[in-house]
Amino acid sequence: MSAGVGGTAATGLVEQLLPQVTPGRYDAYEALLHALVEHELWMLLWQGHPGSADAQYGNMEVDGLGYAPCVTSPQELSISGWNRSHEVVRGREIANSLFPDRWGLWLNPHAPGGGVGIPWLDLRRIACGLDQLPAGPLRISEPTIEIPQFYALLTQNAHHTPAVRALSRAWVQPALGAPYLAIGLELYDSGPQAVESVRMMMGKSVSAVPEGLPVSTVALSDEYDPVAMWMRANSRPFFDREGYGAPTQPVQAPAYGYPPVMGAGAPAAQSWQHGAVPPRGF
């Protein structure tokens, strides 16, 4: 796979944005994520060759999270001194391959300052659509806004929606964009008819939401969604058809959004390992 005119333009944009990604610059980080979607990346193979059965990416660990290292252009590949094979893959493709196993992506780890890491939750956003999922890091808490009419109507409608087992809630503040109320859905059935009945339930209920208050839903069965993970660990259902009550013990929330700064003492190229991140059918 070789970069064409579009790839060259994307490469230039990515490399312009990388130095701008600093702590607190969520706008620059979000712009970098958008630029990576169609950008070609040079994935570093610890062993094997592209397409071979034994091909495996390198891997590195930073603050307890796993990353696959890559470089952003042929020039950066040359500067890195990497003398093994590599595989050229577009950002959306590698994001879709890595995030299900909770692997992130580390850009240009050879660069001064150590490059930039993209945690797996942000690879999930690249794979599923950056405009479809909120920008992290997310601040998630119990809602403090008083909207008893909405909760009463939603609870009433949930009683008449057999697919719904329980409903939870959270207040979500994205790094960019407006805060919103999230309703967590625990369902008995995730088939098309059940999903449509839940859509109708929410449609009948949102009339009681104050004007200007955004409301979103999330499936509590989604093992990759950070809001669902928070609800499962910390939130007691406000509607519970079976009355099973107490939430599980809180668990450590996963890292989300702006990656840790790679500086002194962080893994260098020679600490890359093999075997944990095999390429998966592009």
mmCIF file of C-alpha atoms in Angstrom:
data_model
loop_
_atom_site.group_PDB
_atom_site.id
_atom_site.type_symbol
_atom_site.label_atom_id
_atom_site.label_comp_id
_atom_site.label_asym_id
_atom_site.label_seq_id
_atom_site.Cartn_x
_atom_site.Cartn_y
_atom_site.Cartn_z
ATOM 1 C CA MET A 1 0.000 0.000 0.000
ATOM 2 C CA SER A 2 1.478 3.330 -0.986
ATOM 3 C CA ALA A 3 0.461 6.854 -0.105
ATOM 4 C CA GLY A 4 -1.172 8.907 -2.831
ATOM 5 C CA VAL A 5 -1.817 12.625 -2.943
ATOM 6 C CA GLY A 6 -4.449 12.390 -0.192
ATOM 7 C CA GLY A 7 -2.118 10.302 1.932
ATOM 8 C CA THR A 8 0.658 12.849 1.505
ATOM 9 C CA ALA A 9 -1.649 15.672 2.597
ATOM 10 C CA ALA A 10 -2.851 13.667 5.602
ATOM 11 C CA THR A 11 0.731 12.861 6.549
ATOM 12 C CA GLY A 12 1.597 16.547 6.537
ATOM 13 C CA LEU A 13 -1.408 17.390 8.700
ATOM 14 C CA VAL A 14 -0.680 14.630 11.237
ATOM 15 C CA GLU A 15 2.922 15.699 11.605
ATOM 16 C CA GLN A 16 1.874 19.347 11.964
ATOM 17 C CA LEU A 17 -0.568 18.418 14.731
ATOM 18 C CA LEU A 18 1.691 16.110 16.739
ATOM 19 C CA PRO A 19 3.772 18.915 18.339
ATOM 20 C CA GLN A 20 0.565 20.753 19.267
ATOM 21 C CA VAL A 21 -0.745 17.855 21.383
ATOM 22 C CA THR A 22 0.169 18.897 24.906
ATOM 23 C CA PRO A 23 -1.621 18.484 28.262
ATOM 24 C CA GLY A 24 -4.901 20.390 28.209
ATOM 25 C CA ARG A 25 -4.927 20.924 24.433
ATOM 26 C CA TYR A 26 -7.945 18.703 23.844
ATOM 27 C CA ASP A 27 -8.765 20.613 20.676
ATOM 28 C CA ALA A 28 -5.399 19.696 19.144
ATOM 29 C CA TYR A 29 -5.748 16.084 20.297
ATOM 30 C CA GLU A 30 -9.232 15.845 18.780
ATOM 31 C CA ALA A 31 -7.939 17.328 15.511
ATOM 32 C CA LEU A 32 -5.183 14.688 15.514
ATOM 33 C CA LEU A 33 -7.755 11.902 15.924
ATOM 34 C CA HIS A 34 -9.721 13.236 12.940
ATOM 35 C CA ALA A 35 -6.548 13.421 10.844
ATOM 36 C CA LEU A 36 -5.645 9.812 11.714
ATOM 37 C CA VAL A 37 -8.882 8.302 10.374
ATOM 38 C CA GLU A 38 -7.707 8.084 6.747
ATOM 39 C CA HIS A 39 -4.007 8.566 7.451
ATOM 40 C CA GLU A 40 -1.582 5.772 6.583
ATOM 41 C CA LEU A 41 0.540 4.474 9.449
ATOM 42 C CA TRP A 42 3.695 2.383 9.295
ATOM 43 C CA MET A 43 3.110 -0.378 11.852
ATOM 44 C CA LEU A 44 6.362 -1.853 13.163
ATOM 45 C CA LEU A 45 6.568 -5.638 12.924
ATOM 46 C CA TRP A 46 8.655 -7.288 15.599
ATOM 47 C CA GLN A 47 8.712 -10.499 13.609
ATOM 48 C CA GLY A 48 7.467 -11.777 10.272
ATOM 49 C CA HIS A 49 6.410 -9.853 7.201
ATOM 50 C CA PRO A 50 3.090 -8.281 6.134
ATOM 51 C CA GLY A 51 0.584 -11.023 5.469
ATOM 52 C CA SER A 52 2.707 -13.836 6.905
ATOM 53 C CA ALA A 53 1.215 -16.171 9.507
ATOM 54 C CA ASP A 54 3.902 -15.336 12.075
ATOM 55 C CA ALA A 55 3.696 -11.537 11.674
ATOM 56 C CA GLN A 56 3.422 -9.741 15.019
ATOM 57 C CA TYR A 57 3.486 -6.074 15.905
ATOM 58 C CA GLY A 58 5.764 -4.731 18.567
ATOM 59 C CA ASN A 59 4.201 -3.627 21.832
ATOM 60 C CA MET A 60 4.944 -1.280 24.685
ATOM 61 C CA GLU A 61 3.327 -0.480 28.030
ATOM 62 C CA VAL A 62 2.826 2.985 29.508
ATOM 63 C CA ASP A 63 1.013 3.542 32.828
ATOM 64 C CA GLY A 64 -0.394 0.012 32.690
ATOM 65 C CA LEU A 65 -1.877 0.365 29.210
ATOM 66 C CA GLY A 66 -0.664 -1.533 26.135
ATOM 67 C CA TYR A 67 0.227 0.194 22.867
ATOM 68 C CA ALA A 68 1.398 -0.913 19.443
ATOM 69 C CA PRO A 69 4.171 1.422 18.177
ATOM 70 C CA CYS A 70 4.087 2.926 14.697
ATOM 71 C CA VAL A 71 5.526 5.802 12.696
ATOM 72 C CA THR A 72 3.654 8.373 10.667
ATOM 73 C CA SER A 73 5.640 8.586 7.405
ATOM 74 C CA PRO A 74 8.475 7.013 5.435
ATOM 75 C CA GLN A 75 10.695 9.850 6.655
ATOM 76 C CA GLU A 76 9.917 9.035 10.298
ATOM 77 C CA LEU A 77 10.537 5.351 9.555
ATOM 78 C CA SER A 78 14.002 6.230 8.286
ATOM 79 C CA ILE A 79 14.721 8.496 11.262
ATOM 80 C CA SER A 80 13.592 5.812 13.721
ATOM 81 C CA GLY A 81 16.270 3.402 12.549
ATOM 82 C CA TRP A 82 13.767 0.515 12.469
ATOM 83 C CA ASN A 83 15.430 -2.281 10.502
ATOM 84 C CA ARG A 84 12.726 -4.957 10.616
ATOM 85 C CA SER A 85 9.606 -5.236 8.505
ATOM 86 C CA HIS A 86 6.635 -2.918 8.680
ATOM 87 C CA GLU A 87 3.057 -2.870 7.472
ATOM 88 C CA VAL A 88 1.252 0.178 6.068
ATOM 89 C CA VAL A 89 -2.328 0.450 7.321
ATOM 90 C CA ARG A 90 -4.897 3.249 7.412
ATOM 91 C CA GLY A 91 -5.830 4.688 10.791
ATOM 92 C CA ARG A 92 -9.426 3.471 10.836
ATOM 93 C CA GLU A 93 -8.354 -0.065 9.923
ATOM 94 C CA ILE A 94 -5.707 -0.368 12.621
ATOM 95 C CA ALA A 95 -8.026 1.246 15.171
ATOM 96 C CA ASN A 96 -10.700 -1.337 14.376
ATOM 97 C CA SER A 97 -8.133 -4.103 14.751
ATOM 98 C CA LEU A 98 -6.551 -2.965 18.029
ATOM 99 C CA PHE A 99 -9.297 -1.564 20.249
ATOM 100 C CA PRO A 100 -11.332 -4.796 20.788
ATOM 101 C CA ASP A 101 -8.311 -6.274 22.595
ATOM 102 C CA ARG A 102 -7.762 -2.977 24.449
ATOM 103 C CA TRP A 103 -4.547 -2.043 22.667
ATOM 104 C CA GLY A 104 -3.741 1.573 21.925
ATOM 105 C CA LEU A 105 -1.457 3.090 19.312
ATOM 106 C CA TRP A 106 1.767 4.995 19.964
ATOM 107 C CA LEU A 107 2.875 7.436 17.285
ATOM 108 C CA ASN A 108 6.588 8.028 16.657
ATOM 109 C CA PRO A 109 7.989 6.694 19.962
ATOM 110 C CA HIS A 110 11.487 7.520 18.696
ATOM 111 C CA ALA A 111 10.713 11.242 18.452
ATOM 112 C CA PRO A 112 12.017 13.826 20.937
ATOM 113 C CA GLY A 113 9.710 13.733 23.938
ATOM 114 C CA GLY A 114 8.654 10.177 23.158
ATOM 115 C CA GLY A 115 5.823 10.700 20.683
ATOM 116 C CA VAL A 116 2.085 10.600 21.394
ATOM 117 C CA GLY A 117 -0.060 7.702 22.603
ATOM 118 C CA ILE A 118 -3.672 7.100 21.536
ATOM 119 C CA PRO A 119 -5.432 4.942 24.179
ATOM 120 C CA TRP A 120 -7.716 2.148 23.030
ATOM 121 C CA LEU A 121 -10.868 4.045 23.975
ATOM 122 C CA ASP A 122 -9.973 6.734 21.459
ATOM 123 C CA LEU A 123 -9.154 4.088 18.847
ATOM 124 C CA ARG A 124 -12.701 2.885 19.455
ATOM 125 C CA ARG A 125 -13.927 6.382 18.623
ATOM 126 C CA ILE A 126 -11.873 6.392 15.401
ATOM 127 C CA ALA A 127 -13.226 2.967 14.436
ATOM 128 C CA CYS A 128 -16.880 3.690 15.285
ATOM 129 C CA GLY A 129 -17.025 7.354 14.260
ATOM 130 C CA LEU A 130 -15.589 10.328 16.119
ATOM 131 C CA ASP A 131 -18.872 12.200 15.812
ATOM 132 C CA GLN A 132 -20.797 9.256 17.274
ATOM 133 C CA LEU A 133 -18.968 9.024 20.611
ATOM 134 C CA PRO A 134 -18.089 11.806 23.095
ATOM 135 C CA ALA A 135 -14.578 13.216 23.282
ATOM 136 C CA GLY A 136 -12.583 12.145 26.310
ATOM 137 C CA PRO A 137 -11.418 12.367 28.941
ATOM 138 C CA LEU A 138 -14.960 12.142 30.281
ATOM 139 C CA ARG A 139 -15.936 13.395 33.718
ATOM 140 C CA ILE A 140 -18.748 11.102 34.871
ATOM 141 C CA SER A 141 -20.802 11.528 38.043
ATOM 142 C CA GLU A 142 -24.249 11.054 39.515
ATOM 143 C CA PRO A 143 -26.711 13.588 38.073
ATOM 144 C CA THR A 144 -27.565 16.489 40.387
ATOM 145 C CA ILE A 145 -30.123 18.142 38.102
ATOM 146 C CA GLU A 146 -33.669 17.763 39.433
ATOM 147 C CA ILE A 147 -36.040 16.455 36.758
ATOM 148 C CA PRO A 148 -38.521 14.255 38.684
ATOM 149 C CA GLN A 149 -41.202 14.505 35.970
ATOM 150 C CA PHE A 150 -38.878 12.936 33.407
ATOM 151 C CA TYR A 151 -37.778 10.114 35.691
ATOM 152 C CA ALA A 152 -41.383 9.412 36.709
ATOM 153 C CA LEU A 153 -42.563 9.267 33.098
ATOM 154 C CA LEU A 154 -39.576 7.190 31.990
ATOM 155 C CA THR A 155 -40.136 4.751 34.869
ATOM 156 C CA GLN A 156 -43.822 4.470 33.974
ATOM 157 C CA ASN A 157 -43.010 3.795 30.331
ATOM 158 C CA ALA A 158 -40.297 1.298 31.282
ATOM 159 C CA HIS A 159 -42.858 -0.706 33.267
ATOM 160 C CA HIS A 160 -44.803 -1.109 30.011
ATOM 161 C CA THR A 161 -41.715 -2.049 27.965
ATOM 162 C CA PRO A 162 -41.036 -5.751 28.687
ATOM 163 C CA ALA A 163 -37.566 -5.682 27.111
ATOM 164 C CA VAL A 164 -36.274 -3.338 29.840
ATOM 165 C CA ARG A 165 -34.809 -4.938 32.934
ATOM 166 C CA ALA A 166 -33.258 -1.854 34.552
ATOM 167 C CA LEU A 167 -32.376 1.803 33.960
ATOM 168 C CA SER A 168 -29.403 3.726 35.356
ATOM 169 C CA ARG A 169 -28.234 7.318 34.927
ATOM 170 C CA ALA A 170 -25.081 9.418 34.856
ATOM 171 C CA TRP A 171 -24.025 12.992 34.170
ATOM 172 C CA VAL A 172 -21.331 13.118 31.495
ATOM 173 C CA GLN A 173 -19.017 16.052 30.788
ATOM 174 C CA PRO A 174 -16.952 15.455 27.631
ATOM 175 C CA ALA A 175 -13.597 17.176 27.112
ATOM 176 C CA LEU A 176 -15.203 19.001 24.183
ATOM 177 C CA GLY A 177 -18.889 19.709 23.786
ATOM 178 C CA ALA A 178 -21.882 20.120 26.064
ATOM 179 C CA PRO A 179 -22.530 17.942 29.131
ATOM 180 C CA TYR A 180 -25.449 15.539 28.895
ATOM 181 C CA LEU A 181 -27.597 13.116 30.853
ATOM 182 C CA ALA A 182 -26.913 9.481 29.980
ATOM 183 C CA ILE A 183 -29.537 6.784 30.536
ATOM 184 C CA GLY A 184 -28.125 3.285 30.858
ATOM 185 C CA LEU A 185 -30.288 0.512 29.420
ATOM 186 C CA GLU A 186 -30.163 -3.049 30.721
ATOM 187 C CA LEU A 187 -32.295 -5.198 28.442
ATOM 188 C CA TYR A 188 -33.518 -8.775 28.470
ATOM 189 C CA ASP A 189 -33.371 -8.895 24.694
ATOM 190 C CA SER A 190 -31.298 -6.945 22.179
ATOM 191 C CA GLY A 191 -33.203 -8.077 19.074
ATOM 192 C CA PRO A 192 -34.678 -5.590 16.580
ATOM 193 C CA GLN A 193 -38.168 -5.622 18.120
ATOM 194 C CA ALA A 194 -36.812 -5.046 21.612
ATOM 195 C CA VAL A 195 -34.577 -2.217 20.436
ATOM 196 C CA GLU A 196 -37.495 -0.572 18.631
ATOM 197 C CA SER A 197 -39.681 -0.829 21.749
ATOM 198 C CA VAL A 198 -36.961 0.887 23.792
ATOM 199 C CA ARG A 199 -36.632 3.611 21.155
ATOM 200 C CA MET A 200 -40.368 4.208 21.426
ATOM 201 C CA MET A 201 -40.143 4.246 25.241
ATOM 202 C CA MET A 202 -37.502 6.969 25.142
ATOM 203 C CA GLY A 203 -39.457 8.903 22.498
ATOM 204 C CA LYS A 204 -42.526 8.974 24.759
ATOM 205 C CA SER A 205 -40.447 10.081 27.742
ATOM 206 C CA VAL A 206 -38.238 12.880 26.437
ATOM 207 C CA SER A 207 -41.208 15.271 26.267
ATOM 208 C CA ALA A 208 -40.662 15.724 30.031
ATOM 209 C CA VAL A 209 -37.029 16.741 29.605
ATOM 210 C CA PRO A 210 -36.406 20.488 30.098
ATOM 211 C CA GLU A 211 -35.654 22.316 26.858
ATOM 212 C CA GLY A 212 -31.947 22.428 26.069
ATOM 213 C CA LEU A 213 -30.956 19.420 28.193
ATOM 214 C CA PRO A 214 -29.275 16.762 25.998
ATOM 215 C CA VAL A 215 -30.187 13.155 26.810
ATOM 216 C CA SER A 216 -28.413 10.096 25.420
ATOM 217 C CA THR A 217 -28.715 6.364 25.958
ATOM 218 C CA VAL A 218 -26.092 3.669 26.356
ATOM 219 C CA ALA A 219 -26.399 -0.116 26.485
ATOM 220 C CA LEU A 220 -25.075 -1.380 29.813
ATOM 221 C CA SER A 221 -24.012 -4.567 28.038
ATOM 222 C CA ASP A 222 -21.426 -2.605 26.010
ATOM 223 C CA GLU A 223 -18.116 -3.776 27.457
ATOM 224 C CA TYR A 224 -16.179 -1.021 25.668
ATOM 225 C CA ASP A 225 -18.247 2.053 26.505
ATOM 226 C CA PRO A 226 -16.716 4.119 29.356
ATOM 227 C CA VAL A 227 -20.097 5.501 30.466
ATOM 228 C CA ALA A 228 -21.570 1.985 30.640
ATOM 229 C CA MET A 229 -18.498 0.795 32.557
ATOM 230 C CA TRP A 230 -18.912 3.623 35.059
ATOM 231 C CA MET A 231 -22.608 2.889 35.533
ATOM 232 C CA ARG A 232 -22.030 -0.825 36.073
ATOM 233 C CA ALA A 233 -19.432 -0.063 38.733
ATOM 234 C CA ASN A 234 -20.904 2.947 40.503
ATOM 235 C CA SER A 235 -24.578 3.576 39.766
ATOM 236 C CA ARG A 236 -27.670 2.099 41.428
ATOM 237 C CA PRO A 237 -30.589 1.635 38.988
ATOM 238 C CA PHE A 238 -33.459 4.102 39.407
ATOM 239 C CA PHE A 239 -35.752 1.593 37.694
ATOM 240 C CA ASP A 240 -35.284 -2.078 38.506
ATOM 241 C CA ARG A 241 -37.890 -4.557 37.351
ATOM 242 C CA GLU A 242 -36.487 -7.346 39.504
ATOM 243 C CA GLY A 243 -35.341 -5.279 42.464
ATOM 244 C CA TYR A 244 -31.832 -6.682 42.492
ATOM 245 C CA GLY A 245 -30.579 -3.446 44.029
ATOM 246 C CA ALA A 246 -27.021 -2.834 45.071
ATOM 247 C CA PRO A 247 -24.362 -1.942 42.527
ATOM 248 C CA THR A 248 -21.137 -3.818 42.321
ATOM 249 C CA GLN A 249 -18.065 -2.503 44.107
ATOM 250 C CA PRO A 250 -16.426 0.433 42.315
ATOM 251 C CA VAL A 251 -13.604 -0.500 39.984
ATOM 252 C CA GLN A 252 -10.768 1.588 38.645
ATOM 253 C CA ALA A 253 -11.930 3.503 35.599
ATOM 254 C CA PRO A 254 -9.920 2.984 32.423
ATOM 255 C CA ALA A 255 -7.759 5.727 31.025
ATOM 256 C CA TYR A 256 -9.578 7.822 28.468
ATOM 257 C CA GLY A 257 -8.701 10.649 26.138
ATOM 258 C CA TYR A 258 -5.466 12.578 26.396
ATOM 259 C CA PRO A 259 -2.647 10.039 26.769
ATOM 260 C CA PRO A 260 0.075 10.127 29.437
ATOM 261 C CA VAL A 261 3.088 12.209 28.534
ATOM 262 C CA MET A 262 5.994 10.023 27.530
ATOM 263 C CA GLY A 263 9.087 11.492 29.113
ATOM 264 C CA ALA A 264 12.039 10.474 31.210
ATOM 265 C CA GLY A 265 11.933 6.849 32.238
ATOM 266 C CA ALA A 266 9.292 5.882 29.704
ATOM 267 C CA PRO A 267 9.849 2.858 27.441
ATOM 268 C CA ALA A 268 12.210 3.476 24.545
ATOM 269 C CA ALA A 269 12.451 1.583 21.275
ATOM 270 C CA GLN A 270 14.625 -1.152 22.755
ATOM 271 C CA SER A 271 11.902 -2.019 25.271
ATOM 272 C CA TRP A 272 9.438 -3.001 22.563
ATOM 273 C CA GLN A 273 8.406 -6.618 22.813
ATOM 274 C CA HIS A 274 6.731 -9.104 20.545
ATOM 275 C CA GLY A 275 3.910 -11.577 20.646
ATOM 276 C CA ALA A 276 1.018 -9.684 22.196
ATOM 277 C CA VAL A 277 -0.418 -7.788 19.238
ATOM 278 C CA PRO A 278 -0.715 -9.953 16.110
ATOM 279 C CA PRO A 279 -1.960 -8.274 12.942
ATOM 280 C CA ARG A 280 -5.592 -9.139 12.309
ATOM 281 C CA GLY A 281 -6.948 -9.466 8.777
ATOM 282 C CA PHE A 282 -7.149 -6.172 6.978
#
